[in-house]
PDB file of C-alpha atoms in Angstrom:
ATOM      1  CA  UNK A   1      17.941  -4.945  -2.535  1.00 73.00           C
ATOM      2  CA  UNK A   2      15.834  -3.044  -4.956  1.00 78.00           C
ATOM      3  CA  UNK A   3      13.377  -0.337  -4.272  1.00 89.00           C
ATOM      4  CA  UNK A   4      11.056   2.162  -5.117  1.00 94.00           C
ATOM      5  CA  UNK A   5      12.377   5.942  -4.072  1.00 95.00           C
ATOM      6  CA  UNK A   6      10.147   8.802  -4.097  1.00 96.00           C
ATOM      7  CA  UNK A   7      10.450  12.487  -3.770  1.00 96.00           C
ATOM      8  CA  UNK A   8      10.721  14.732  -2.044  1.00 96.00           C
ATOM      9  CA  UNK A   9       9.679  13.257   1.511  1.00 94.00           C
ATOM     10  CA  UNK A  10       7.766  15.857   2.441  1.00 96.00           C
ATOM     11  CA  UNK A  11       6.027  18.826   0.824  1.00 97.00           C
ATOM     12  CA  UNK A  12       4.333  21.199   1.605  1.00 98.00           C
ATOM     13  CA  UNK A  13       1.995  23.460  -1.069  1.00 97.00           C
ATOM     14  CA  UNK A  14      -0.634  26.087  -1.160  1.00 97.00           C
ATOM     15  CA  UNK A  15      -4.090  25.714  -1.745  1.00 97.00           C
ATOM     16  CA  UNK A  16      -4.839  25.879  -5.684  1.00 97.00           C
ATOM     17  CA  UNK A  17      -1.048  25.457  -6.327  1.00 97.00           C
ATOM     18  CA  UNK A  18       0.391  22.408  -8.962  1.00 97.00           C
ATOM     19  CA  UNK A  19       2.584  19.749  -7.532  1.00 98.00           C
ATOM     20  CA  UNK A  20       4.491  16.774  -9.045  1.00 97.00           C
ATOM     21  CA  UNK A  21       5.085  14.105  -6.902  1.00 97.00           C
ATOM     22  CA  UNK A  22       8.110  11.635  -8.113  1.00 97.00           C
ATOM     23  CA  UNK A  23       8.923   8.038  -7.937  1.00 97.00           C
ATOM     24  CA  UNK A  24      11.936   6.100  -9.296  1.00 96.00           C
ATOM     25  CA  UNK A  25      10.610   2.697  -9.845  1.00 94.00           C
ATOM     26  CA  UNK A  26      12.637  -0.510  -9.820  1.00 92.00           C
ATOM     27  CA  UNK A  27      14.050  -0.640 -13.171  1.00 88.00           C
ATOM     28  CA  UNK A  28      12.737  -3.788 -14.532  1.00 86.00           C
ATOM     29  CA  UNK A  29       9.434  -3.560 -13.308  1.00 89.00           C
ATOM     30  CA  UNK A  30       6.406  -2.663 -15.939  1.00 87.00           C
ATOM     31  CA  UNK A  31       3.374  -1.970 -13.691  1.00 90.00           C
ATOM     32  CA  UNK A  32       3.008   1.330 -11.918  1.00 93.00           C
ATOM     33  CA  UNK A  33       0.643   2.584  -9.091  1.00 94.00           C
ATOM     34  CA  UNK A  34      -0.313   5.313  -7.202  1.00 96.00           C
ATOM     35  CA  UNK A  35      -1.849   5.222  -3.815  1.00 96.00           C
ATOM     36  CA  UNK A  36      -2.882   7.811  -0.982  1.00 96.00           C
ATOM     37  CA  UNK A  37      -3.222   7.490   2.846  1.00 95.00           C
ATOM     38  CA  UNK A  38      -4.979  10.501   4.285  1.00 96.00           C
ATOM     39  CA  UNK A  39      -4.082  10.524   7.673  1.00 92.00           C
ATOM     40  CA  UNK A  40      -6.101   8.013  10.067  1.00 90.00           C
ATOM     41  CA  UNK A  41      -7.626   6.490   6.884  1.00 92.00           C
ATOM     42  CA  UNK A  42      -7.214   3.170   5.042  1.00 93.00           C
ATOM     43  CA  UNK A  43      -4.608   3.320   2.008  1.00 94.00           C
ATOM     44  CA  UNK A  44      -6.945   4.126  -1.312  1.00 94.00           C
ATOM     45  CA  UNK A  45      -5.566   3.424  -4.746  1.00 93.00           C
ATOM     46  CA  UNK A  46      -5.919   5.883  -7.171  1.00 96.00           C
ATOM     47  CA  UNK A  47      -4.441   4.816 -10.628  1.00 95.00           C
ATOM     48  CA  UNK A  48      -2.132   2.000 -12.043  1.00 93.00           C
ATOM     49  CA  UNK A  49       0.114   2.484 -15.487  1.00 92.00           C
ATOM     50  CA  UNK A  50       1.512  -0.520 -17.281  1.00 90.00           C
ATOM     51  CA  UNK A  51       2.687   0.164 -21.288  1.00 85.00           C
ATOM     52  CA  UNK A  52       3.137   4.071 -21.013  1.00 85.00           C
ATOM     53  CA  UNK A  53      -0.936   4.550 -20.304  1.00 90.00           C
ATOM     54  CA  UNK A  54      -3.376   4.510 -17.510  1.00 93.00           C
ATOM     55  CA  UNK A  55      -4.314   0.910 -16.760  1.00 91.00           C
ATOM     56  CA  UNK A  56      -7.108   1.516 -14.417  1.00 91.00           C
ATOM     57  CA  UNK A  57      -7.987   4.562 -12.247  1.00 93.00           C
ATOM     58  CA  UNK A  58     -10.269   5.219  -8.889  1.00 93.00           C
ATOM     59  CA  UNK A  59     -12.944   7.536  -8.445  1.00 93.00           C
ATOM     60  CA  UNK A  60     -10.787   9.603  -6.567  1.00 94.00           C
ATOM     61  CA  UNK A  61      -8.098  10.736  -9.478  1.00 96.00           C
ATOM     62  CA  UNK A  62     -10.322  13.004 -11.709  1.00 94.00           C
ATOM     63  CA  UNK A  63      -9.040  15.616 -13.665  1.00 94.00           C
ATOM     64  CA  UNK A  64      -7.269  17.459 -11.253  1.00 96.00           C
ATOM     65  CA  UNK A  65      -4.222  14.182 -11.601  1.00 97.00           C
ATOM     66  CA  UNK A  66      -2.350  13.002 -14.439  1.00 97.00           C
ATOM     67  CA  UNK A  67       0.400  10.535 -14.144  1.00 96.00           C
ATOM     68  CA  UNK A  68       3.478  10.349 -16.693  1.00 93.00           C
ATOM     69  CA  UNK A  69       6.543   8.588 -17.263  1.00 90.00           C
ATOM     70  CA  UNK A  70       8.234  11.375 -18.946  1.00 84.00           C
ATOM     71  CA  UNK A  71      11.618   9.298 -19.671  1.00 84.00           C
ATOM     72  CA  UNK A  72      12.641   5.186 -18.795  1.00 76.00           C
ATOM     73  CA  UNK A  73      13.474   5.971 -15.395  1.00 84.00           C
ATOM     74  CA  UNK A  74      10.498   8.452 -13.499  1.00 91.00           C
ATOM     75  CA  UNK A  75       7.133   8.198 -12.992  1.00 94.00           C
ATOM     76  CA  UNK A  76       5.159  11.262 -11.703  1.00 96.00           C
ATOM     77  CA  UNK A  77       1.486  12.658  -9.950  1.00 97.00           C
ATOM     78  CA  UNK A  78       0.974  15.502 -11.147  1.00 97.00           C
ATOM     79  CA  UNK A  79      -2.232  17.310  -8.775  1.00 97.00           C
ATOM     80  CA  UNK A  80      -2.883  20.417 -11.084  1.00 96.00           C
ATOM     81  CA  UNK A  81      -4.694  22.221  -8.444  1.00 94.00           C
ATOM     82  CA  UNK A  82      -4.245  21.264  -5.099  1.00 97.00           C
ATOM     83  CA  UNK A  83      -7.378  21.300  -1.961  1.00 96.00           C
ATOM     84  CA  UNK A  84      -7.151  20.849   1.464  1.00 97.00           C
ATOM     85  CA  UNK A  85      -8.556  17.468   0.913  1.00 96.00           C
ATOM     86  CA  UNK A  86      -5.568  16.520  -0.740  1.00 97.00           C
ATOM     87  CA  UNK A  87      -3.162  16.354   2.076  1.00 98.00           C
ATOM     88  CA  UNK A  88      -2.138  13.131   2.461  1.00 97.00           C
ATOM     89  CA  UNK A  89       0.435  10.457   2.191  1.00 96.00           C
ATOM     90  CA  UNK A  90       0.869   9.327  -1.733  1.00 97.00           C
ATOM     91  CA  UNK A  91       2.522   6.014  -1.786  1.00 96.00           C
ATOM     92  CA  UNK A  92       3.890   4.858  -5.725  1.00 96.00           C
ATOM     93  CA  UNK A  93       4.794   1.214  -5.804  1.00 94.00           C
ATOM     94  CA  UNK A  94       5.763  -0.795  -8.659  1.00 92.00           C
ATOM     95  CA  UNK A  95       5.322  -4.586  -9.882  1.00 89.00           C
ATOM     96  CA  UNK A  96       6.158  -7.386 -11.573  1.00 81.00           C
ATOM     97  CA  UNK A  97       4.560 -10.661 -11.440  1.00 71.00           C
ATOM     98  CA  UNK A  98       2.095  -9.195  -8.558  1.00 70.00           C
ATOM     99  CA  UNK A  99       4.307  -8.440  -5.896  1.00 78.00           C
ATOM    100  CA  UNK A 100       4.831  -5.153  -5.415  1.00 84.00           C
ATOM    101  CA  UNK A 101       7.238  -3.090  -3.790  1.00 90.00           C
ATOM    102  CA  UNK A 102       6.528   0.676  -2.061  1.00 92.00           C
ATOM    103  CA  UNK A 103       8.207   3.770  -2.185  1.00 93.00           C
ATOM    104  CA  UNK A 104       8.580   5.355   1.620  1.00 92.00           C
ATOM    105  CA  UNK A 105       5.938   7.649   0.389  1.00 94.00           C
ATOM    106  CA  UNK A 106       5.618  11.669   0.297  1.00 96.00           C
ATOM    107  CA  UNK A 107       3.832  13.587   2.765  1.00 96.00           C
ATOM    108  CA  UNK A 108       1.969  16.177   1.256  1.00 98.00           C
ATOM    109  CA  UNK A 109       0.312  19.010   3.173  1.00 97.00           C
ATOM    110  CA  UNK A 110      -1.639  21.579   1.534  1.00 98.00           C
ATOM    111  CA  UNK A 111      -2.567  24.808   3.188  1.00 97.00           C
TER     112      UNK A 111
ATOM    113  CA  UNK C   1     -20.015  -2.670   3.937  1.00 60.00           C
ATOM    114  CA  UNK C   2     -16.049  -2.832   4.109  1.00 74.00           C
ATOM    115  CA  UNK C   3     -14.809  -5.324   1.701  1.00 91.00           C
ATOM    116  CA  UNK C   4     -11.920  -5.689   3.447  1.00 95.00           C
ATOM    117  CA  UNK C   5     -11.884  -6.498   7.134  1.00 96.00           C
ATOM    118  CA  UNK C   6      -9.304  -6.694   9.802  1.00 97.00           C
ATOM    119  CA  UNK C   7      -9.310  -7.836  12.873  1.00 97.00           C
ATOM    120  CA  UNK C   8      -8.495  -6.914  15.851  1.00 97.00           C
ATOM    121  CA  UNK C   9      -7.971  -2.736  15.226  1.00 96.00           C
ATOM    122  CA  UNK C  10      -5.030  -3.187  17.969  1.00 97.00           C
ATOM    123  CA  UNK C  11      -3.161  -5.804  19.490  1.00 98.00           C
ATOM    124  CA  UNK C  12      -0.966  -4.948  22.653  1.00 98.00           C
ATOM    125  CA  UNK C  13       1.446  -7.687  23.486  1.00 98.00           C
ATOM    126  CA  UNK C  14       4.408  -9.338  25.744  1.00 98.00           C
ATOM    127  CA  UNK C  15       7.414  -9.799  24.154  1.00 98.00           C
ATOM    128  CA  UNK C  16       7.436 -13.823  22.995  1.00 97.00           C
ATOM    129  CA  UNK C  17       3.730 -14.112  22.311  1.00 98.00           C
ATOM    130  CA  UNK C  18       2.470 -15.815  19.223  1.00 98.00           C
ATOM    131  CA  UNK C  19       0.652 -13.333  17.791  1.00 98.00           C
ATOM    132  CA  UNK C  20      -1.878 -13.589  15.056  1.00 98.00           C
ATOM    133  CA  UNK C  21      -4.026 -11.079  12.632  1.00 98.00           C
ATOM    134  CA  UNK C  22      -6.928 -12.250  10.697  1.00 98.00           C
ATOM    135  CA  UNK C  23      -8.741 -10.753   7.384  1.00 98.00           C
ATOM    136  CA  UNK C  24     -11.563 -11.647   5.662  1.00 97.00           C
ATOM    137  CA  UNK C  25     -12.953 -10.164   2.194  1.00 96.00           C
ATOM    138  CA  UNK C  26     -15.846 -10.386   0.675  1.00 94.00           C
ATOM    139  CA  UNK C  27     -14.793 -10.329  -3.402  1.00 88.00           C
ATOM    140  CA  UNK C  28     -13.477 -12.261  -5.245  1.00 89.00           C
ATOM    141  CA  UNK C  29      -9.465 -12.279  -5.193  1.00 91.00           C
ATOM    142  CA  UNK C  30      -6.612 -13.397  -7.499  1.00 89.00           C
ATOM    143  CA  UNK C  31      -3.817 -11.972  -4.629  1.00 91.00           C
ATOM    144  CA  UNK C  32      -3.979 -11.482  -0.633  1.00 94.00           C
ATOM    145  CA  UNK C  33      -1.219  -9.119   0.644  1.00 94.00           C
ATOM    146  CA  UNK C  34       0.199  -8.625   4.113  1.00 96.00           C
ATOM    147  CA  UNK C  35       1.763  -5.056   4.812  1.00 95.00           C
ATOM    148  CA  UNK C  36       3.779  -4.161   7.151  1.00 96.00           C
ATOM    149  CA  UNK C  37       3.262   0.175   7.899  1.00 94.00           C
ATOM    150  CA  UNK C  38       5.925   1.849  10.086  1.00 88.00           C
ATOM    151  CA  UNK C  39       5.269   4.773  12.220  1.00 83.00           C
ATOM    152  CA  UNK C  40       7.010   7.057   9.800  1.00 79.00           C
ATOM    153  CA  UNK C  41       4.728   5.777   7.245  1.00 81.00           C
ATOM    154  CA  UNK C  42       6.519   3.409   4.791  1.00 86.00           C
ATOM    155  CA  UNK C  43       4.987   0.489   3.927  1.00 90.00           C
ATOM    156  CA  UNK C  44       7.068  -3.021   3.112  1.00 91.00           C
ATOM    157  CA  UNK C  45       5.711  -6.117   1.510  1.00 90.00           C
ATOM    158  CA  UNK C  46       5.408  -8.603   3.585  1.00 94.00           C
ATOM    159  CA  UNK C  47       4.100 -11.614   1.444  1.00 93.00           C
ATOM    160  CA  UNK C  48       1.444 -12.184  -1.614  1.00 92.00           C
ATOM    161  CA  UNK C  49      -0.189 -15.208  -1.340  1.00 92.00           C
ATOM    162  CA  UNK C  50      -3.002 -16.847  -3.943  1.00 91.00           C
ATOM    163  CA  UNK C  51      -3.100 -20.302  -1.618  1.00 93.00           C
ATOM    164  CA  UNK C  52      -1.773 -22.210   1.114  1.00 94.00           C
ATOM    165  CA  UNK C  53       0.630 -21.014   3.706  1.00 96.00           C
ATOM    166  CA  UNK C  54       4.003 -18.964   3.258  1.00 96.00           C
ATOM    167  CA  UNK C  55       6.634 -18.075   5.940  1.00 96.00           C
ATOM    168  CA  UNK C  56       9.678 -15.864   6.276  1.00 94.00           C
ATOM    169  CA  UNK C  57      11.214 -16.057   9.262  1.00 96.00           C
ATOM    170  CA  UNK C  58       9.161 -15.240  12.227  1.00 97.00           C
ATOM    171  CA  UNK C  59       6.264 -14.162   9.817  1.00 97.00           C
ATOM    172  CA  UNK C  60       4.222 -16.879   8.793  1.00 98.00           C
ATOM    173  CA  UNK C  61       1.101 -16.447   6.321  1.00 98.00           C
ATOM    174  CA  UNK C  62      -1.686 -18.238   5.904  1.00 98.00           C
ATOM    175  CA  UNK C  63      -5.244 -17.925   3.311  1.00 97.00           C
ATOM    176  CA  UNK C  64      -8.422 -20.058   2.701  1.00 96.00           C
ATOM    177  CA  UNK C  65      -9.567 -19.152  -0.629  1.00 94.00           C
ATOM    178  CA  UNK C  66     -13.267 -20.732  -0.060  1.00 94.00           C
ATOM    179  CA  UNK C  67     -13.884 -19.063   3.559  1.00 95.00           C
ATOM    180  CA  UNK C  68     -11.986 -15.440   2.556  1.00 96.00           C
ATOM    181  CA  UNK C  69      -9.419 -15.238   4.750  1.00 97.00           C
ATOM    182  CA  UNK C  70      -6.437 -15.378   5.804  1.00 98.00           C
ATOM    183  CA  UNK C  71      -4.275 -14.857   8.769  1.00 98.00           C
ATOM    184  CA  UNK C  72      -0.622 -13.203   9.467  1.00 98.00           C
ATOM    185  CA  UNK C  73       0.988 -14.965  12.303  1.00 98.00           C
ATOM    186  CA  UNK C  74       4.309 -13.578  14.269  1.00 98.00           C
ATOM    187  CA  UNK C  75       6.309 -16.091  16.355  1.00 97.00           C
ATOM    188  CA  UNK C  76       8.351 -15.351  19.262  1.00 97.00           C
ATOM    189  CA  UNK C  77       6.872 -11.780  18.731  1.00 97.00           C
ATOM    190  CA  UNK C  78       9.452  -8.868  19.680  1.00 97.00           C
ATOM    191  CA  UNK C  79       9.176  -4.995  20.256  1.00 96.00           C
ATOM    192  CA  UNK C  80      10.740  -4.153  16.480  1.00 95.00           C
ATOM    193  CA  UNK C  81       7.748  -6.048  15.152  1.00 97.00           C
ATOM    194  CA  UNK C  82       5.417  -3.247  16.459  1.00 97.00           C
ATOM    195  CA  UNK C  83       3.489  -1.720  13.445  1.00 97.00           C
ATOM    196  CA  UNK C  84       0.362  -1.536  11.611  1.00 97.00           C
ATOM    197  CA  UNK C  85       0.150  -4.601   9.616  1.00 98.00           C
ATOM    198  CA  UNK C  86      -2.333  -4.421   6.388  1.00 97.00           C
ATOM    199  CA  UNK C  87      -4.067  -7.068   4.887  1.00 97.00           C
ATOM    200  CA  UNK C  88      -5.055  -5.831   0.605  1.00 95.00           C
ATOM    201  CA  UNK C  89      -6.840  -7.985  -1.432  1.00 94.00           C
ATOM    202  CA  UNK C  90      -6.096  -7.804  -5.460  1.00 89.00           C
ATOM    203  CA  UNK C  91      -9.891  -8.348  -7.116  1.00 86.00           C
ATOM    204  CA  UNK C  92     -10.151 -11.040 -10.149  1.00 75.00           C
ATOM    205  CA  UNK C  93      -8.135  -9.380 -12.876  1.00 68.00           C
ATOM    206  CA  UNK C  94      -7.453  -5.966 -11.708  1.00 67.00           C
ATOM    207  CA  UNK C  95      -4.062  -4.057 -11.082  1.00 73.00           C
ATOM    208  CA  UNK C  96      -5.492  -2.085  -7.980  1.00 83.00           C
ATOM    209  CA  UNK C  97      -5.060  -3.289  -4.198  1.00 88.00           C
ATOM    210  CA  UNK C  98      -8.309  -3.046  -1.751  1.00 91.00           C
ATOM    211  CA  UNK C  99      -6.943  -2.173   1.827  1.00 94.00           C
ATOM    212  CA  UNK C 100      -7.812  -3.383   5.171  1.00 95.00           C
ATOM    213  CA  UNK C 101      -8.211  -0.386   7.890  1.00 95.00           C
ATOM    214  CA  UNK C 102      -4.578  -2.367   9.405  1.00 96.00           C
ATOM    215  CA  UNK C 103      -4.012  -3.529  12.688  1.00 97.00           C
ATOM    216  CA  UNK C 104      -1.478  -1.303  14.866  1.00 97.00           C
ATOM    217  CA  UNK C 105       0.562  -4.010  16.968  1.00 98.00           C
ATOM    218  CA  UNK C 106       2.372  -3.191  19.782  1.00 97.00           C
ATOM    219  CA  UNK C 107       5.171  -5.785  21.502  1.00 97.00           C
ATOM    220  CA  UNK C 108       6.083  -4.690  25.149  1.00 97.00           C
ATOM    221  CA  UNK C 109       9.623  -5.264  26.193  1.00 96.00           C
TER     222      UNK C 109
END
């Protein structure tokens, strides 16, 4: 079955550092997402890509994120300078005709 | 005011109940999905539904588009089944999904 992998599973940064978070879509899909899960909280969406450029984008992902698809295959968050408040779980999922599948997720704790 | 709700928060069950989770939202919605959230955090599709009633095998799914809601139903419920099931809502035209808060089921052996 197809699906979304993401990496790595779990990282861990320091405060003010840059991380990239990856995701491997499924190959054939052209809608891309982004979502976080701090822990305890509801799932919040933070930005969807479809045609190499941002879609639509929450609050949340100012201009400390970016999102790329640097070649056919990846499809990265980059957080330029991380916060506390950024430790979470960042979920990428991807799409076609509406249903969408989710990568396992990476945990990301910032300290 | 949450425009996604879920109820109940948590559900503790016997193994073999019929089981059911509801969710109502309060915008307008082109999409309804049911997710399925495992401890370790990964998060599976369960079904999308824009009307009527789907099932897959145990997991039945059901959605009234003029009262805003919809209910996830588990038959013959069993221990494996215990998770946090979401309910998201896709508004009108938009890519983005609005989450429920989930509801963490438990089935007891």
């Amino acid at each position: 079955e197809p699906e979304v992998t993401q990496t790595p599973s779990h990282q861990v940064t320091q405060m003010g550092q840059e991380v990239i978070l990856r995701c491997v879509p499924i190959s054939n899909h052209l809608y891309f997402y982004w979502y976080r899960q701090i822990l305890g909280q509801k799932v919040e969406f933070l930005v969807s890509f479809y045609n190499n450029e941002i879609s639509e984008k929450s609050e949340i992902f100012d201009d400390q994120f970016s999102v790329e698809r640097p070649d056919g295959s990846n499809f990265t968050l980059k957080i330029r300078s991380t916060k506390l408040e950024d430790s979470a779980m960042y979920f990428c999922a991807s799409s076609e005709a509406g249903y969408a599948f989710f990568g396992q997720g990476t945990r990301l704790t910032v300290v | 005011k949450n425009e996604v709700e879920q109820s109940p928060q948590n559900l503790t069950a016997q193994e073999g109940e019929f089981i059911t989770i509801n969710c109502s939202y309060s915008v307008g919605i082109s999409a309804l999905h049911w997710l399925q959230q495992h401890p370790g955090g990964g998060i599976v599709s369960l079904f999308m539904l824009s009307s009527g009633k789907k099932k897959h095998g145990r997991l039945i799914a059901t959605i009234n588009i003029q009262e805003k809601h919809s209910s996830l139903h588990i038959t013959a419920s069993h221990p494996r089944d215990s998770a946090v099931y979401i309910c998201a809502v896709r508004p009108g035209s938009n890519y983005q999904l609005i989450w429920g808060a989930g509801t963490k089921l438990i089935i007891k052996p």
